[in-house]
Each structure stands twice: as structure tokens, then as C-alpha cells.
Short mmCIF file of C-alpha atoms and ligand atoms in Angstrom, two decimals:
data_model
loop_
_atom_site.label_atom_id
_atom_site.label_comp_id
_atom_site.label_asym_id
_atom_site.label_seq_id
_atom_site.Cartn_x
_atom_site.Cartn_y
_atom_site.Cartn_z
CA UNK U 1 160.24 -110.35 8.81
CA UNK U 2 162.10 -107.27 9.94
CA UNK U 3 163.45 -106.79 13.41
CA UNK U 4 164.35 -103.17 12.88
CA UNK U 5 163.39 -100.86 15.76
CA UNK U 6 160.17 -98.90 15.90
CA UNK U 7 160.39 -95.26 16.86
CA UNK U 8 157.47 -94.45 19.15
CA UNK U 9 156.99 -90.72 18.96
CA UNK U 10 155.29 -89.47 22.14
CA UNK U 11 153.56 -86.10 22.18
CA UNK U 12 150.37 -85.62 24.19
CA UNK U 13 150.08 -89.26 25.19
CA UNK U 14 152.40 -89.54 28.17
CA UNK U 15 151.10 -92.84 29.53
CA UNK U 16 151.66 -96.58 29.30
CA UNK U 17 148.07 -97.73 29.94
CA UNK U 18 145.47 -97.70 27.18
CA UNK U 19 148.04 -96.68 24.60
CA UNK U 20 147.15 -98.15 21.20
CA UNK U 21 150.41 -97.17 19.49
CA UNK U 22 152.54 -98.60 22.30
CA UNK U 23 150.54 -101.83 22.46
CA UNK U 24 150.79 -102.27 18.68
CA UNK U 25 154.54 -101.69 18.79
CA UNK U 26 154.98 -104.21 21.64
CA UNK U 27 152.93 -106.80 19.71
CA UNK U 28 155.48 -106.75 16.88
CA UNK U 29 158.23 -107.86 19.28
CA UNK U 30 160.57 -105.35 17.65
CA UNK U 31 162.80 -103.05 19.74
CA UNK U 32 161.03 -99.81 20.69
CA UNK U 33 162.71 -96.43 20.85
CA UNK U 34 160.48 -93.92 22.69
CA UNK U 35 161.16 -90.38 21.51
CA UNK U 36 159.98 -86.91 22.49
CA UNK U 37 160.78 -84.03 20.14
CA UNK U 38 161.02 -80.41 21.13
CA UNK U 39 159.91 -78.94 17.82
CA UNK U 40 158.73 -75.40 16.97
CA UNK U 41 155.16 -76.26 17.98
CA UNK U 42 156.36 -77.19 21.45
CA UNK U 43 158.40 -74.01 21.68
CA UNK U 44 155.26 -72.00 20.91
CA UNK U 45 153.50 -73.25 24.06
CA UNK U 46 152.48 -70.65 26.62
CA UNK U 47 154.57 -70.24 29.77
CA UNK U 48 152.42 -72.36 32.11
CA UNK U 49 151.71 -75.09 29.57
CA UNK U 50 155.40 -75.32 28.76
CA UNK U 51 156.33 -75.71 32.40
CA UNK U 52 153.67 -78.39 32.81
CA UNK U 53 154.73 -80.21 29.68
CA UNK U 54 158.29 -80.27 31.05
CA UNK U 55 157.07 -81.87 34.28
CA UNK U 56 155.09 -84.41 32.27
CA UNK U 57 158.09 -85.35 30.13
CA UNK U 58 160.34 -85.71 33.18
CA UNK U 59 157.84 -87.93 34.96
CA UNK U 60 157.14 -90.07 31.92
CA UNK U 61 160.86 -90.52 31.26
CA UNK U 62 161.23 -91.86 34.81
CA UNK U 63 158.29 -94.25 34.29
CA UNK U 64 159.87 -95.59 31.10
CA UNK U 65 163.18 -96.02 32.92
CA UNK U 66 161.39 -98.20 35.50
CA UNK U 67 160.41 -100.44 32.58
CA UNK U 68 164.04 -100.67 31.49
CA UNK U 69 163.29 -98.35 28.58
CA UNK U 70 164.30 -94.76 27.93
CA UNK U 71 162.75 -91.56 26.59
CA UNK U 72 165.07 -90.13 23.97
CA UNK U 73 164.85 -86.32 23.79
CA UNK U 74 165.76 -84.44 20.64
CA UNK U 75 165.18 -80.87 19.45
CA UNK U 76 164.51 -79.51 15.99
CA UNK U 77 162.11 -79.74 13.12
CA UNK U 78 160.27 -83.02 13.76
CA UNK U 79 160.78 -84.52 10.28
CA UNK U 80 164.49 -83.75 10.32
CA UNK U 81 164.85 -85.24 13.80
CA UNK U 82 162.97 -88.40 12.87
CA UNK U 83 164.99 -88.88 9.69
CA UNK U 84 168.21 -88.47 11.64
CA UNK U 85 167.10 -90.97 14.28
CA UNK U 86 166.08 -93.44 11.58
CA UNK U 87 169.55 -93.05 10.07
CA UNK U 88 171.28 -93.53 13.41
CA UNK U 89 169.24 -96.50 14.64
CA UNK U 90 168.18 -98.31 11.49
CA UNK U 91 164.54 -97.94 12.60
CA UNK U 92 162.09 -99.18 10.00
CA UNK U 93 158.91 -97.69 11.41
CA UNK U 94 157.52 -94.68 13.24
CA UNK U 95 154.35 -94.98 15.32
CA UNK U 96 152.41 -92.23 17.09
CA UNK U 97 149.05 -91.36 18.62
CA UNK U 98 147.08 -89.03 16.41
CA UNK U 99 146.61 -85.38 17.37
CA UNK U 100 143.67 -83.53 15.90
CA UNK U 101 144.22 -79.80 16.31
CA UNK U 102 144.96 -78.09 12.99
CA UNK U 103 148.63 -77.25 13.64
CA UNK U 104 149.66 -80.72 14.79
CA UNK U 105 147.52 -82.38 12.15
CA UNK U 106 149.10 -80.41 9.32
CA UNK U 107 152.60 -81.24 10.55
CA UNK U 108 151.81 -84.94 11.00
CA UNK U 109 150.26 -85.31 7.54
CA UNK U 110 153.41 -83.87 5.97
CA UNK U 111 155.70 -86.07 8.04
CA UNK U 112 153.71 -89.20 7.28
CA UNK U 113 153.87 -88.56 3.54
CA UNK U 114 157.57 -87.69 3.59
CA UNK U 115 158.62 -90.73 5.63
CA UNK U 116 156.51 -93.05 3.52
CA UNK U 117 158.26 -91.65 0.45
CA UNK U 118 161.51 -92.66 2.15
CA UNK U 119 160.21 -96.22 2.49
CA UNK U 120 159.58 -95.97 6.23
CA UNK U 121 156.49 -97.61 7.68
CA UNK U 122 154.36 -94.98 9.46
CA UNK U 123 151.34 -95.79 11.57
CA UNK U 124 149.16 -93.45 13.56
CA UNK U 125 146.73 -94.61 16.22
CA UNK U 126 143.69 -93.38 18.07
CA UNK U 127 143.98 -92.34 21.72
CA UNK U 128 143.53 -88.61 22.22
CA UNK U 129 139.78 -88.70 21.59
CA UNK U 130 136.89 -91.05 22.24
CA UNK U 131 135.60 -90.85 18.69
CA UNK U 132 137.50 -90.05 15.53
CA UNK U 133 135.97 -86.75 14.38
CA UNK U 134 135.19 -88.09 10.91
CA UNK U 135 133.17 -91.00 12.32
CA UNK U 136 130.60 -88.69 13.91
CA UNK U 137 128.10 -87.21 11.48
CA UNK U 138 124.56 -85.98 11.31
CA UNK U 139 121.81 -88.03 9.63
CA UNK U 140 122.41 -86.07 6.43
CA UNK U 141 126.16 -86.70 6.51
CA UNK U 142 127.19 -83.27 7.80
CA UNK U 143 128.93 -82.32 11.02
CA UNK U 144 127.41 -81.18 14.29
CA UNK U 145 127.23 -77.46 14.96
CA UNK U 146 125.23 -77.87 18.14
CA UNK U 147 126.27 -79.96 21.13
CA UNK U 148 123.13 -81.80 22.25
CA UNK U 149 122.40 -83.68 18.99
CA UNK U 150 126.04 -84.81 18.88
CA UNK U 151 125.81 -85.99 22.47
CA UNK U 152 122.68 -87.99 21.64
CA UNK U 153 124.44 -89.58 18.67
CA UNK U 154 127.56 -90.71 20.48
CA UNK U 155 126.19 -91.34 23.95
CA UNK U 156 125.46 -95.04 23.48
CA UNK U 157 128.28 -95.90 21.15
CA UNK U 158 130.26 -98.95 22.15
CA UNK U 159 133.93 -98.27 22.64
CA UNK U 160 136.72 -100.87 22.82
CA UNK U 161 137.87 -101.70 26.32
CA UNK U 162 140.99 -100.01 27.62
CA UNK U 163 144.36 -101.67 27.03
CA UNK U 164 146.65 -102.70 29.87
CA UNK U 165 150.15 -101.28 30.15
CA UNK U 166 152.61 -103.65 28.52
CA UNK U 167 154.58 -105.77 30.98
CA UNK U 168 157.84 -105.33 29.18
CA UNK U 169 159.09 -103.22 26.31
CA UNK U 170 161.68 -104.65 23.94
CA UNK U 171 164.70 -102.36 23.89
CA UNK U 172 167.29 -101.70 21.16
CA UNK U 173 170.83 -103.08 21.48
CA UNK U 174 172.18 -99.51 21.49
CA UNK U 175 170.33 -96.43 22.60
CA UNK U 176 170.69 -93.28 20.50
CA UNK U 177 171.97 -90.16 22.24
CA UNK U 178 169.43 -88.13 24.20
CA UNK U 179 169.42 -84.45 25.05
CA UNK U 180 169.09 -83.35 28.65
CA UNK U 181 165.64 -82.07 29.67
CA UNK U 182 167.20 -79.44 31.96
CA UNK U 183 168.77 -77.84 28.90
CA UNK U 184 165.30 -77.31 27.42
CA UNK U 185 164.50 -74.88 30.26
CA UNK U 186 160.80 -75.59 30.07
CA UNK U 187 160.02 -73.63 33.25
CA UNK U 188 162.00 -70.53 32.29
CA UNK U 189 159.14 -68.49 30.74
CA UNK U 190 157.21 -68.72 34.04
CA UNK U 191 160.05 -66.79 35.68
CA UNK U 192 159.52 -66.32 39.41
CA UNK U 193 156.09 -67.94 39.29
CA UNK U 194 157.52 -71.36 38.38
CA UNK U 195 157.98 -72.68 41.89
CA UNK U 196 154.47 -71.90 43.13
CA UNK U 197 152.77 -73.06 39.93
CA UNK U 198 154.64 -76.37 40.10
CA UNK U 199 153.10 -77.06 43.50
CA UNK U 200 149.66 -77.12 41.92
CA UNK U 201 150.54 -79.55 39.13
CA UNK U 202 149.30 -83.14 39.46
CA UNK U 203 151.64 -85.03 37.18
CA UNK U 204 151.71 -88.49 35.69
CA UNK U 205 149.38 -91.35 34.91
CA UNK U 206 149.23 -92.79 38.43
CA UNK U 207 148.27 -89.40 39.83
CA UNK U 208 145.69 -89.02 37.07
CA UNK U 209 144.13 -92.39 37.86
CA UNK U 210 144.06 -91.48 41.57
CA UNK U 211 142.29 -88.29 40.59
CA UNK U 212 139.69 -90.22 38.62
CA UNK U 213 139.21 -92.71 41.47
CA UNK U 214 138.85 -89.93 44.01
CA UNK U 215 136.33 -88.17 41.81
CA UNK U 216 134.26 -91.34 41.42
CA UNK U 217 134.51 -92.14 45.10
CA UNK U 218 133.92 -88.76 46.71
CA UNK U 219 132.65 -86.20 44.26
CA UNK U 220 130.48 -87.69 41.55
CA UNK U 221 127.33 -87.89 43.68
CA UNK U 222 127.37 -84.12 44.24
CA UNK U 223 128.89 -83.28 40.85
CA UNK U 224 125.73 -81.85 39.31
CA UNK U 225 125.38 -79.31 42.09
CA UNK U 226 129.01 -78.73 43.05
CA UNK U 227 130.49 -78.44 39.58
CA UNK U 228 129.09 -74.92 39.42
CA UNK U 229 130.44 -73.75 42.76
CA UNK U 230 133.97 -72.42 42.44
CA UNK U 231 134.62 -72.46 46.19
CA UNK U 232 134.10 -76.24 46.28
CA UNK U 233 136.54 -78.77 44.88
CA UNK U 234 133.70 -80.57 43.15
CA UNK U 235 135.00 -81.51 39.70
CA UNK U 236 137.47 -84.12 38.50
CA UNK U 237 140.41 -81.81 37.72
CA UNK U 238 141.24 -84.22 34.90
CA UNK U 239 141.53 -81.60 32.17
CA UNK U 240 145.19 -81.17 33.17
CA UNK U 241 145.96 -84.86 32.69
CA UNK U 242 143.81 -85.29 29.59
CA UNK U 243 145.79 -82.44 28.03
CA UNK U 244 149.06 -84.37 28.28
CA UNK U 245 147.50 -87.76 27.70
CA UNK U 246 148.39 -88.98 31.18
CA UNK U 247 144.97 -90.55 31.18
CA UNK U 248 142.99 -91.49 28.10
CA UNK U 249 139.47 -90.20 27.55
CA UNK U 250 138.49 -93.84 27.10
CA UNK U 251 139.62 -94.64 30.67
CA UNK U 252 137.44 -91.75 31.90
CA UNK U 253 134.53 -92.80 29.69
CA UNK U 254 134.45 -96.42 30.83
CA UNK U 255 134.81 -95.36 34.47
CA UNK U 256 131.93 -92.91 33.96
CA UNK U 257 129.73 -95.62 32.46
CA UNK U 258 130.57 -97.97 35.30
CA UNK U 259 129.55 -95.25 37.76
CA UNK U 260 126.31 -94.76 35.82
CA UNK U 261 125.54 -98.48 36.08
CA UNK U 262 126.29 -98.29 39.79
CA UNK U 263 123.62 -95.63 40.10
CA UNK U 264 125.96 -92.74 40.82
CA UNK U 265 124.12 -89.52 40.23
CA UNK U 266 126.35 -87.13 38.32
CA UNK U 267 127.82 -89.88 36.13
CA UNK U 268 125.74 -88.90 33.10
CA UNK U 269 126.77 -85.26 33.49
CA UNK U 270 130.43 -86.30 33.68
CA UNK U 271 130.06 -88.33 30.46
CA UNK U 272 128.42 -85.31 28.83
CA UNK U 273 131.33 -83.10 29.84
CA UNK U 274 133.77 -85.53 28.24
CA UNK U 275 131.75 -85.17 25.06
CA UNK U 276 132.07 -81.36 25.22
CA UNK U 277 135.78 -81.96 24.76
CA UNK U 278 135.00 -84.19 21.78
CA UNK U 279 132.68 -81.52 20.40
CA UNK U 280 135.51 -78.98 20.46
CA UNK U 281 137.70 -81.33 18.41
CA UNK U 282 134.82 -82.24 16.12
CA UNK U 283 134.30 -78.55 15.34
CA UNK U 284 138.02 -77.90 14.90
CA UNK U 285 138.26 -80.83 12.52
CA UNK U 286 135.47 -79.56 10.31
CA UNK U 287 136.02 -75.83 10.75
CA UNK U 288 139.70 -75.28 11.69
CA UNK U 289 139.17 -71.52 11.69
CA UNK U 290 137.48 -72.05 15.08
CA UNK U 291 140.98 -71.55 16.51
CA UNK U 292 141.95 -68.42 14.66
CA UNK U 293 138.96 -66.32 13.63
CA UNK U 294 135.29 -65.73 14.27
CA UNK U 295 133.44 -68.97 13.66
CA UNK U 296 130.51 -66.89 12.44
CA UNK U 297 131.86 -64.56 9.78
CA UNK U 298 129.20 -61.93 10.54
CA UNK U 299 131.27 -61.20 13.62
CA UNK U 300 134.18 -59.98 11.52
CA UNK U 301 132.75 -56.46 11.54
CA UNK U 302 132.13 -56.35 15.29
CA UNK U 303 133.42 -53.03 16.70
CA UNK U 304 135.79 -54.35 19.38
CA UNK U 305 137.13 -51.68 21.66
CA UNK U 306 140.85 -51.16 20.96
CA UNK U 307 141.22 -47.98 22.99
CA UNK U 308 141.24 -49.18 26.58
CA UNK U 309 144.33 -51.29 26.85
CA UNK U 310 144.78 -50.38 30.51
CA UNK U 311 141.46 -52.09 31.27
CA UNK U 312 142.59 -55.25 29.52
CA UNK U 313 145.77 -55.13 31.62
CA UNK U 314 143.62 -54.78 34.75
CA UNK U 315 141.67 -57.87 33.62
CA UNK U 316 144.88 -59.86 33.15
CA UNK U 317 146.17 -58.72 36.54
CA UNK U 318 142.96 -59.50 38.41
CA UNK U 319 142.47 -55.82 39.26
CA UNK U 320 139.13 -54.99 37.67
CA UNK U 321 137.47 -54.26 41.01
CA UNK U 322 134.94 -57.03 40.32
CA UNK U 323 135.65 -59.77 42.90
CA UNK U 324 134.45 -62.77 40.85
CA UNK U 325 136.53 -61.72 37.86
CA UNK U 326 139.60 -60.88 39.93
CA UNK U 327 139.44 -64.05 42.02
CA UNK U 328 139.22 -66.19 38.90
CA UNK U 329 142.06 -64.39 37.11
CA UNK U 330 144.29 -64.85 40.13
CA UNK U 331 143.33 -68.50 40.46
CA UNK U 332 144.41 -68.86 36.85
CA UNK U 333 147.75 -67.19 37.41
CA UNK U 334 148.64 -69.09 40.56
CA UNK U 335 147.31 -72.58 39.83
CA UNK U 336 147.31 -72.71 36.03
CA UNK U 337 143.65 -73.70 35.99
CA UNK U 338 140.42 -71.81 36.52
CA UNK U 339 137.05 -73.12 37.59
CA UNK U 340 134.71 -73.52 34.60
CA UNK U 341 132.26 -70.95 35.97
CA UNK U 342 135.16 -68.56 36.42
CA UNK U 343 136.20 -69.14 32.80
CA UNK U 344 132.70 -68.26 31.62
CA UNK U 345 132.50 -65.16 33.83
CA UNK U 346 135.91 -63.69 32.95
CA UNK U 347 135.42 -64.43 29.24
CA UNK U 348 132.02 -62.77 29.25
CA UNK U 349 133.38 -59.80 31.19
CA UNK U 350 136.31 -59.29 28.81
CA UNK U 351 134.32 -59.64 25.61
CA UNK U 352 131.16 -57.87 26.75
CA UNK U 353 131.77 -55.47 29.62
CA UNK U 354 135.18 -54.51 28.22
CA UNK U 355 134.18 -55.10 24.58
CA UNK U 356 137.55 -56.73 23.95
CA UNK U 357 138.27 -59.11 21.09
CA UNK U 358 138.02 -62.68 22.40
CA UNK U 359 141.38 -63.56 20.79
CA UNK U 360 143.13 -61.42 23.41
CA UNK U 361 141.56 -63.53 26.15
CA UNK U 362 142.24 -66.73 24.23
CA UNK U 363 145.94 -65.89 24.05
CA UNK U 364 146.16 -64.95 27.72
CA UNK U 365 144.57 -68.26 28.68
CA UNK U 366 147.00 -70.05 26.36
CA UNK U 367 149.84 -68.42 28.26
CA UNK U 368 148.51 -69.14 31.75
CA UNK U 369 146.67 -72.49 31.62
CA UNK U 370 148.36 -75.78 32.47
CA UNK U 371 145.32 -77.53 30.96
CA UNK U 372 145.54 -75.44 27.80
CA UNK U 373 143.83 -77.25 25.01
CA UNK U 374 143.76 -75.46 21.65
CA UNK U 375 140.28 -76.66 20.71
CA UNK U 376 138.46 -76.47 24.07
CA UNK U 377 139.97 -73.04 24.71
CA UNK U 378 138.89 -71.68 21.33
CA UNK U 379 135.42 -73.16 21.63
CA UNK U 380 135.07 -71.73 25.16
CA UNK U 381 136.10 -68.24 24.10
CA UNK U 382 133.91 -68.17 21.02
CA UNK U 383 131.00 -69.52 23.05
CA UNK U 384 131.42 -66.74 25.61
CA UNK U 385 131.89 -64.02 23.01
CA UNK U 386 128.89 -65.17 20.96
CA UNK U 387 130.88 -65.61 17.75
CA UNK U 388 131.00 -69.38 17.96
CA UNK U 389 128.67 -72.28 17.27
CA UNK U 390 126.21 -73.32 19.90
CA UNK U 391 126.78 -69.89 21.38
CA UNK U 392 124.81 -68.26 24.11
CA UNK U 393 122.84 -65.47 22.50
CA UNK U 394 124.86 -62.29 22.59
CA UNK U 395 122.37 -60.56 24.87
CA UNK U 396 123.02 -63.15 27.60
CA UNK U 397 125.67 -61.09 29.36
CA UNK U 398 126.81 -62.67 32.63
CA UNK U 399 126.48 -60.32 35.56
CA UNK U 400 129.60 -61.07 37.62
CA UNK U 401 128.08 -59.47 40.72
CA UNK U 402 124.89 -61.51 40.84
CA UNK U 403 126.84 -64.60 39.72
CA UNK U 404 129.04 -64.21 42.80
CA UNK U 405 125.97 -63.95 45.03
CA UNK U 406 124.55 -67.06 43.45
CA UNK U 407 127.62 -69.30 43.20
CA UNK U 408 129.83 -67.97 46.00
CA UNK U 409 127.35 -66.66 48.58
CA UNK U 410 129.76 -67.09 51.49
CA UNK U 411 132.64 -65.60 49.48
CA UNK U 412 134.89 -68.58 50.12
CA UNK U 413 136.21 -68.41 46.53
CA UNK U 414 136.63 -64.63 46.50
CA UNK U 415 138.36 -64.70 49.88
CA UNK U 416 140.67 -67.48 48.80
CA UNK U 417 142.07 -65.28 46.04
CA UNK U 418 141.68 -61.64 47.02
CA UNK U 419 144.05 -60.28 49.65
CA UNK U 420 143.59 -56.52 49.49
CA UNK U 421 141.67 -55.01 52.36
CA UNK U 422 141.77 -58.22 54.42
CA UNK U 423 143.33 -58.25 57.90
CA UNK U 424 144.47 -61.82 57.43
CA UNK U 425 144.55 -62.70 53.78
CA UNK U 426 144.72 -66.37 52.95
CA UNK U 427 148.00 -67.97 51.95
CA UNK U 428 146.69 -68.51 48.41
CA UNK U 429 145.69 -64.87 48.05
CA UNK U 430 149.11 -63.74 49.22
CA UNK U 431 150.94 -66.15 46.94
CA UNK U 432 149.59 -64.30 43.92
CA UNK U 433 151.76 -61.32 44.80
CA UNK U 434 154.83 -63.53 45.08
CA UNK U 435 154.28 -64.86 41.58
CA UNK U 436 153.30 -61.98 39.33
CA UNK U 437 155.97 -60.10 37.39
CA UNK U 438 157.58 -57.42 39.54
CA UNK U 439 157.03 -54.78 36.86
CA UNK U 440 153.26 -55.06 37.46
CA UNK U 441 154.04 -53.20 40.68
CA UNK U 442 151.41 -55.02 42.77
CA UNK U 443 151.59 -55.31 46.53
CA UNK U 444 149.49 -57.25 48.99
CA UNK U 445 149.00 -54.03 50.96
CA UNK U 446 147.46 -52.19 47.98
CA UNK U 447 143.86 -51.03 48.25
CA UNK U 448 141.37 -53.14 46.37
CA UNK U 449 140.51 -51.19 43.18
CA UNK U 450 137.16 -49.59 42.44
CA UNK U 451 135.34 -51.25 39.50
CA UNK U 452 136.95 -50.18 36.21
CA UNK U 453 133.58 -50.46 34.46
CA UNK U 454 130.10 -49.98 35.86
CA UNK U 455 128.42 -53.37 35.45
CA UNK U 456 125.13 -51.94 34.17
CA UNK U 457 126.78 -49.43 31.81
CA UNK U 458 129.12 -52.10 30.47
CA UNK U 459 126.21 -54.35 29.67
CA UNK U 460 124.30 -51.56 27.91
CA UNK U 461 127.39 -50.63 25.88
CA UNK U 462 127.87 -54.24 24.80
CA UNK U 463 124.27 -54.66 23.76
CA UNK U 464 124.37 -51.39 21.84
CA UNK U 465 127.53 -52.45 19.99
CA UNK U 466 125.90 -55.76 19.14
CA UNK U 467 122.73 -54.16 17.78
CA UNK U 468 124.58 -51.61 15.66
CA UNK U 469 127.39 -53.81 14.35
P1 FAD L 501 135.16 -81.71 34.90
O1 FAD L 501 133.94 -80.94 35.26
O2 FAD L 501 135.61 -82.72 35.83
O3 FAD L 501 134.86 -82.33 33.46
C1 FAD L 501 135.50 -83.52 32.99
C2 FAD L 501 136.20 -83.24 31.69
O4 FAD L 501 135.26 -82.87 30.67
C3 FAD L 501 137.20 -82.10 31.74
O5 FAD L 501 138.42 -82.51 32.28
C4 FAD L 501 137.30 -81.70 30.28
O6 FAD L 501 138.16 -82.53 29.56
C5 FAD L 501 135.88 -81.93 29.78
N1 FAD L 501 135.13 -80.68 29.81
C6 FAD L 501 134.37 -80.19 30.81
N2 FAD L 501 133.79 -79.03 30.45
C7 FAD L 501 134.21 -78.77 29.19
C8 FAD L 501 133.99 -77.71 28.28
N3 FAD L 501 133.17 -76.67 28.56
N4 FAD L 501 134.60 -77.75 27.07
C9 FAD L 501 135.42 -78.78 26.74
N5 FAD L 501 135.66 -79.82 27.57
C10 FAD L 501 135.07 -79.81 28.77
N6 FAD L 501 139.12 -76.91 28.95
C11 FAD L 501 140.35 -77.41 28.73
O7 FAD L 501 140.57 -78.61 28.96
N7 FAD L 501 141.36 -76.63 28.23
C12 FAD L 501 141.17 -75.31 27.94
O8 FAD L 501 142.10 -74.65 27.46
C13 FAD L 501 139.90 -74.74 28.21
N8 FAD L 501 139.67 -73.42 28.00
C14 FAD L 501 138.43 -72.89 28.26
C15 FAD L 501 138.19 -71.53 28.01
C16 FAD L 501 136.95 -70.97 28.27
C17 FAD L 501 136.71 -69.50 27.98
C18 FAD L 501 135.92 -71.77 28.79
C19 FAD L 501 134.56 -71.17 29.07
C20 FAD L 501 136.12 -73.12 29.02
C21 FAD L 501 137.38 -73.70 28.76
N9 FAD L 501 137.64 -75.07 29.01
C22 FAD L 501 138.87 -75.59 28.73
C23 FAD L 501 136.55 -75.98 29.45
C24 FAD L 501 136.39 -76.20 30.97
O9 FAD L 501 136.41 -74.98 31.65
C25 FAD L 501 137.45 -77.13 31.55
O10 FAD L 501 137.56 -78.29 30.77
C26 FAD L 501 137.09 -77.55 32.99
O11 FAD L 501 137.00 -76.43 33.82
C27 FAD L 501 138.15 -78.50 33.49
O12 FAD L 501 137.93 -78.86 34.83
P2 FAD L 501 137.71 -80.37 35.24
O13 FAD L 501 138.73 -81.24 34.59
O14 FAD L 501 137.63 -80.40 36.71
O15 FAD L 501 136.30 -80.65 34.56
#
């Protein structure tokens, strides 16, 4: 029996509760060395996601310290770092929670093989998803390309109960050296927006559980109606915490089922939404090009407009002159999240009214979202553009003007985010101007712009391009 330490490599699983890898490591009784590695994949994160990841690491390190443990921080190529740590500590095993997006998966497969070749025990565990993507298949053994049949297949599957946080964590006799998180400068790419964005972040597993409880207590009964209304705080907000693993999808799933049994209307819809996240990973597992190119190859010849860069800039800056689009783009910039209806509207507007390649929007979201998820983001963009699976037909072009009338009739959302032309703009609307890069040259006293594209003409142009592609 070995008593060599186990390196527990944390990534997007910054929690102690319902953590399979942690529980397995504790069961061995061997010393545990929790590690977080700033590797090239972490450095590639967008500005907002990087800031948020930094907050998550800081918080989780403090939680581990309360347990008498420690989060060891190291930078570099992950395999090199792990080998070095193994050399320094005499660790005999490396455990982690599996990640399923193509980039992380490729890296992990290589690391697992290399460490095993070195005689190191490597174990990966479930935790980021409800269902391992390869365990969900159609009756003929294929994968799901449409959401509803997948939902029907997984809906009634039994899942193991959640695991409690371990009471104690065995520690090594000597801790290896750790880098200082401040030196990683995780907030630096956000520049002057960092301070305001930070105020909107809800960090850590306790905060995530409070969020879930509050949702189940106060919001779930009106969820079906309110989840579509951007001016109402009617959804769980949990995408942020699920992204960093501060809550497990299984915790959300069991809570959702409990609510369903308690007769809470909205519970079934919440469970369905959790499965949309699974669907994104299921698709990415079977068709990794979901993240990088048109899911439907017939879209490769689509005549995207490459001539009107200034209009794309106006879209990014929330200055299209279309209030729903502009409000949502500013919400994104200030808070790092955007209401789901907003995401659909701005994605439709960019890809259809502005005829812009969805990858440009995908990348902007990756830079601005604190809940950035490589698979959900790609699926969302391809869905909106029409190039993805389960897509809305291309001719279903959202009209951002009538959508505002329908979902924000009293303009509470638009007013929250648009300052120009208002005698007393809201604090949130003003804060946008304090955050954006100075070289954008925006001022709260600017006039609100005229629409950069006529809504009807834009729609006609998009439909024409689609028919003649
Ligand atoms: P709730 O309504 O409370 O839903 C509960 C959970 O279900 C969410 O936290 C999320 O994990 C999941 N979920 C809900 N809707 C979807 C969906 N359409 N697709 C996948 N999962 C879903 N979601 C992200 O988490 N990260 C992204 O980067 C992301 N990018 C998107 C880009 C576009 C263009 C679009 C149209 C959607 C995108 N979404 C993304 C999905 C969705 O907008 C967010 O998950 C949702 O707004 C999060 O708010 P919430 O946690 O309050 O959701």
C-alpha cells in the first residue's frame, strides 16, 4: 500500500461538495495536494472570463485554507508542471474531473497517456456534466442532432446522489512552493472595466448554492413566464457558477427534481434548460467542429458581409441605434452576462441584419462573458446563425423592434442600459461609459444613434443572401 500523495488537479471544478475526484482521493487516506495550473489554455481565456476565473481561484484557495489545506498555483505547460510537482513531492497519482470541450480533452488525453507511461496512476472523474456524452445515444446507436429526442431519452435517468464535502483533507508533510495569484494578473485584460465587472460576479460554492436556493424559493414558480423577460431577474443566474464548477450540474438536477415533486411549476423547464447545456457538450463530443466551423458544411459558401466593419464595431459598442440590441450588448459589457433573449436577439441581428460571420460574434462573447462556455456559446451562435444543428430555419429572423415591444413593453430593460437622451439615466446605464475603452470615444452625453441598418431592409438582404448562396 502506498502512502504517496495524490495531486488533485483543479480546473473548472472549484468546489468541495459533490466532487467525485476529491471524494475518491480522500477515501484513499493519502495526502492530497490540490493544484491549479495556469497553462496556455487558461491564458487564452477572454478578458472577462479570465478575471472571473481569477476570482474563483482566489475564493477556492481560501476555502481550502479553511480546511487546513492549500491550493498550489503553478504556471506552464500542464504536463511539465505536473511532472515537476511529482518529482518534488513524490506524488504517485494525479486525479482530476473530466472536461469535455475539444481543447481540454485533447490536452488531458495526452497528459494521461504520458503520465501513465511514467508509471504514475492517473484517474479522471465525472462532475462537469450530468451524463457522460458517450452514454447518451439514439436507438440506432448514433448521437442526437436535435434537442427534444435527447431530452426525452435522458429526462428520467437515475443519477447518483450528490456527495458531501469531505470533513477533513489529509495534507502532505511538506507543501510544495506555490506561485502568487496576484502575479498572474488575471484582471489585467479587463483594464478599467475590472472594478465594475467584479461587482457583478457571484463567486464561490456557497454563493452558488444560495443562488440555487433563492431560485427555487422565489423564482421557479414564475420561471416559465419570466425567463423570457429581460427586465425581470427571473432565471437562476447559475451559468456563471456552473462554468467554474462552483456548483455541480447534479446538485442543480436533484434540486430541480425535488422542486418538480413538490409541484413547483417551472421545475420541468429548469431541468430542460440544464439538458440544453448537456446537448451542447454532446454535440461538441461527437462533432468537435461545432466550435470552430459551420456545423452544416453547406454554410461554408455563405456570402458573409466583410465590408462593413464599422457596423460590427457599432454592434460591439452597443451603438446600433436598435435599443434591444444596444441594451443587451451593454449589459454584456458591464455585467459579463446577457439575458438569454438578449443573446438570441443580438446574435440574430449580427448574423442576419448585419450579415456578419457568426464566429465574430462568438469571439466577442468569449471575450466579454463571465459565464463563457465553449460549447454552449458555439451552439448558441450556430443556432442563431442557422448553420448549426437544431437550428431555427434561416428565414426566422428576429425583429429586434417587435421583440422589444413584446418582451420589454415598459422599457425597463432598455432604460436600465441606455443612457443617451435620458434626463436622468440609471446608474447602470452610466456605468457603461466608465468601463468601455477610452479610445471608443463614447460619452454619456452623446446623442443616441440612428439605426445603422433599416430593420426591414436588413431582413430582406439576409433572406436574399440565403436564397442565392
Ligand atoms: P437559467 O434559465 O436559469 O437556466 C439554467 C441553466 O441551464 C443555465 O445556467 C445553463 O447552464 C443552462 N442553459 C439554459 N439555457 C441554455 C442554452 N440555451 N444553452 C445551453 N445551456 C443553457 N450559456 C452559457 O452558459 N455560456 C455561454 O457562453 C453561452 N453563450 C450563448 C451564446 C448565445 C448566442 C446564446 C443564444 C446562448 C448562449 N448561452 C450560453 C445559453 C444561455 O443564454 C445561458 O445559459 C443563460 O442565459 C444563462 O442564464 P441562467 O443561468 O440564468 O439560465
